[in-house]
Short mmCIF file of C-alpha atoms in Angstrom, two decimals:
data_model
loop_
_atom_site.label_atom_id
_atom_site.label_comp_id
_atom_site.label_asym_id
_atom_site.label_seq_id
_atom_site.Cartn_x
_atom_site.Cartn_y
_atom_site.Cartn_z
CA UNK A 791 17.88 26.68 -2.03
CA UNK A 792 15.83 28.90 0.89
CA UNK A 793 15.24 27.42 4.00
CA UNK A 794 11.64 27.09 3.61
CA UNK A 795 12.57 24.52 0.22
CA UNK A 796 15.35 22.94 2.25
CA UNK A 797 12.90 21.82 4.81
CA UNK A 798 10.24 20.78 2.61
CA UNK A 799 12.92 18.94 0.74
CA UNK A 800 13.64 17.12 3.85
CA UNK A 801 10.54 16.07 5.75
CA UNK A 802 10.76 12.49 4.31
CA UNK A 803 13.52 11.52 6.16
CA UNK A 804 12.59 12.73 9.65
CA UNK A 805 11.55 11.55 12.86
CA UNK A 806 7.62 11.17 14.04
CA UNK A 807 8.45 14.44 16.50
CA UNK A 808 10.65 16.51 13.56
CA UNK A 809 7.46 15.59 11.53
CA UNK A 810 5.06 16.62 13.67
CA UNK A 811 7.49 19.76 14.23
CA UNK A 812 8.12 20.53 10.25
CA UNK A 813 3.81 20.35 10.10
CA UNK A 814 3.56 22.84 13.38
CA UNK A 815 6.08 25.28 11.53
CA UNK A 816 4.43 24.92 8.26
CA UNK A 817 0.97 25.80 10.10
CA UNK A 818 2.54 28.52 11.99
CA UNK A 819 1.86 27.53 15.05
CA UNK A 820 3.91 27.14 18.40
CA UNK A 821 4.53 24.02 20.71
CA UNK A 822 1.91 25.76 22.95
CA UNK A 823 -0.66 26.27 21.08
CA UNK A 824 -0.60 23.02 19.78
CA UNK A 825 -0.40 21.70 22.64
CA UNK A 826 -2.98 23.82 23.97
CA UNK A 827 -5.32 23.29 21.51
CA UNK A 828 -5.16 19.61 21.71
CA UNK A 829 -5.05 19.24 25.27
CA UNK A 830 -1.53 17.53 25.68
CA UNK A 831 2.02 18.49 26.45
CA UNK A 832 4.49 19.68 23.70
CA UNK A 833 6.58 16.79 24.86
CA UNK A 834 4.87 14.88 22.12
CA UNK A 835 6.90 17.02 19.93
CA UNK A 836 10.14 16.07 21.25
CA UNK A 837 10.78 12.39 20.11
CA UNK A 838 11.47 11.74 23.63
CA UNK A 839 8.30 9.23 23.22
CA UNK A 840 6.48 7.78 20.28
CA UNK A 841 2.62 8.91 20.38
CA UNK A 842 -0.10 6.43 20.01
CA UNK A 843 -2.16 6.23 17.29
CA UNK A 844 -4.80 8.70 19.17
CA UNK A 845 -2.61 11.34 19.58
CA UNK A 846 -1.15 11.46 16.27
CA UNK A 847 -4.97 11.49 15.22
CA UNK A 848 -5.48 14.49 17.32
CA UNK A 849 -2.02 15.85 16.41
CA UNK A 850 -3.08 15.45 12.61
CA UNK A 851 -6.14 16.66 13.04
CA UNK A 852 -5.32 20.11 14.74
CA UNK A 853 -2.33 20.47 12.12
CA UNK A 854 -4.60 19.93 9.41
CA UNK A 855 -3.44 16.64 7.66
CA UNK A 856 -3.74 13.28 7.76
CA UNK A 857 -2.30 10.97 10.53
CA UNK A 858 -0.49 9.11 7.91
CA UNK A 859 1.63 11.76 7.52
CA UNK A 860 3.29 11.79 10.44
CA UNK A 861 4.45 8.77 10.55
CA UNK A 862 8.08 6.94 9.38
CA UNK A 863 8.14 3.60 8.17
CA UNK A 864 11.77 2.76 8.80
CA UNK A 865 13.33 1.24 5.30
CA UNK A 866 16.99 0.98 5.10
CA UNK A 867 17.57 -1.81 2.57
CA UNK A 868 16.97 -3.24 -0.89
CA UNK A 869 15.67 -6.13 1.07
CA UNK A 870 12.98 -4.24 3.07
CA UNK A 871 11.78 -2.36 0.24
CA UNK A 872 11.49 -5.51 -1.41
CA UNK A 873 9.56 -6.40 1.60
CA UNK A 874 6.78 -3.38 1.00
CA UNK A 875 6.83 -4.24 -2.72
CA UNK A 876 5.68 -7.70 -1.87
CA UNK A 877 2.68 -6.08 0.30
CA UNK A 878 1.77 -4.04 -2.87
CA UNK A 879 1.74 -6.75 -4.78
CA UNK A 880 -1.02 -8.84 -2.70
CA UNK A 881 -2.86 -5.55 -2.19
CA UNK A 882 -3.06 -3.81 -5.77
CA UNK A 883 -0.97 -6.09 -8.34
CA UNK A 884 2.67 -4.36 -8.57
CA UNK A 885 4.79 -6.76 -10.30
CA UNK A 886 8.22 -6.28 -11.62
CA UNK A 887 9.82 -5.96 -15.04
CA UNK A 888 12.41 -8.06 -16.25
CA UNK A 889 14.16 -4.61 -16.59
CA UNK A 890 13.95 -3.49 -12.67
CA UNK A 891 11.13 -1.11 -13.63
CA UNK A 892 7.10 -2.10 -12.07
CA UNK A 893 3.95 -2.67 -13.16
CA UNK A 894 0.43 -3.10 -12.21
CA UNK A 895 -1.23 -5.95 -13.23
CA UNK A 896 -4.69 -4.87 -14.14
CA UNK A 897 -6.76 -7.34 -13.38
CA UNK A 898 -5.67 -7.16 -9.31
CA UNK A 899 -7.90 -6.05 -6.71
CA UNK A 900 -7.00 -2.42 -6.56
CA UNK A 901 -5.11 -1.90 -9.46
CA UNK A 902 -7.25 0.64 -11.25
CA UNK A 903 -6.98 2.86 -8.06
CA UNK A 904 -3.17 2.13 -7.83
CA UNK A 905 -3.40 4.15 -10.91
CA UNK A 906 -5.15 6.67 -10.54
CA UNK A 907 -3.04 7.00 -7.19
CA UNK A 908 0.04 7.48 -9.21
CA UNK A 909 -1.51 9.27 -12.16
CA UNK A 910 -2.34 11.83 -9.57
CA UNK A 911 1.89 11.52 -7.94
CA UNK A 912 3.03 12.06 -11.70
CA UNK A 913 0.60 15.36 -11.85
CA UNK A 914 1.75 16.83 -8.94
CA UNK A 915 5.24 15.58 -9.39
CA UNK A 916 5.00 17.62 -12.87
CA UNK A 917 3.75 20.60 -11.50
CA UNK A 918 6.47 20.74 -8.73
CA UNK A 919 9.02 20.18 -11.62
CA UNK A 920 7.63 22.78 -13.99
CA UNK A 921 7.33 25.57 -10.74
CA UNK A 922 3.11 25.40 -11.29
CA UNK A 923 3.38 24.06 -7.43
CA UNK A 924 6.08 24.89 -4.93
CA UNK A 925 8.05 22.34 -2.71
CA UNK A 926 5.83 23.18 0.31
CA UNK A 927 2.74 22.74 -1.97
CA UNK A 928 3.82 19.50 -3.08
CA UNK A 929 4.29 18.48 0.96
CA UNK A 930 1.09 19.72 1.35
CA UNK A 931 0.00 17.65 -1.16
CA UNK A 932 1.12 14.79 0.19
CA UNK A 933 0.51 15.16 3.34
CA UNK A 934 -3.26 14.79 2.30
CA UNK A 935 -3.83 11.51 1.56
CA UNK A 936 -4.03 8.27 4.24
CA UNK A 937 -1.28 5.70 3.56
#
């Protein structure tokens, strides 16, 4: 695997600042001009402190993606997964399966842009699979859309 696909392969699991570092990188841009482009230090970059939600606006904004995407939602169990699922299903109908698979109850609020939503995942995911889109693409991708 290159670098490049190691990285992309990896930006889930990183910090806010590694995040907002991976997204710098990928724009080819330095600390400074970030920085100086948005008016702030590069120590937001450092994960020495966790930027408000203005500053990862502006951060997002002068990398080019969404705010969303730069931040972590800290999940480390069945339990809190199970947590988030719950919030899905009050929001667009996700209910589970006797066999440990999900569904989407259709008549929910939401549901019909749930799946469109992960229509949309599958088609990309495809793509990425089949080598139509590349693992940075497929970030890229990702990294468009508000959570």
């Amino acid at each position: 695997m290159s670098k490049a696909a190691s990285n992309a392969a990896t930006a889930e699991d990183l910090s806010t600042g590694q995040l907002i570092r991976y997204y710098r990188k990928r724009a080819g841009m330095t600390q400074a001009e970030l920085a100086e482009q948005l008016h702030v230090t590069d120590k937001a970059e450092l994960g020495n402190r966790t930027p408000s939600k203005a500053q990862l606006s502006a951060i997002a904004r002068g990398l080019g993606i969404e705010p969303e995407a730069l931040i972590t939602y800290d999940i480390n169990s069945a339990r809190e997964a199970l947590g988030v699922l719950f919030q899905l299903e009050g929001a667009f109908g996700i209910i589970p399966n006797e066999d440990g698979s999900l569904s989407i109850d259709p008549k929910a609020d939401g549901a019909q842009k749930m799946v469109q939503a992960i229509r949309a995942w599958h088609n990309a995911k495809e793509d990425l699979e089949s080598g139509e889109m590349s693992e940075d693409d497929y970030k890229s991708w990702k990294s468009s859309f508000k959570l």
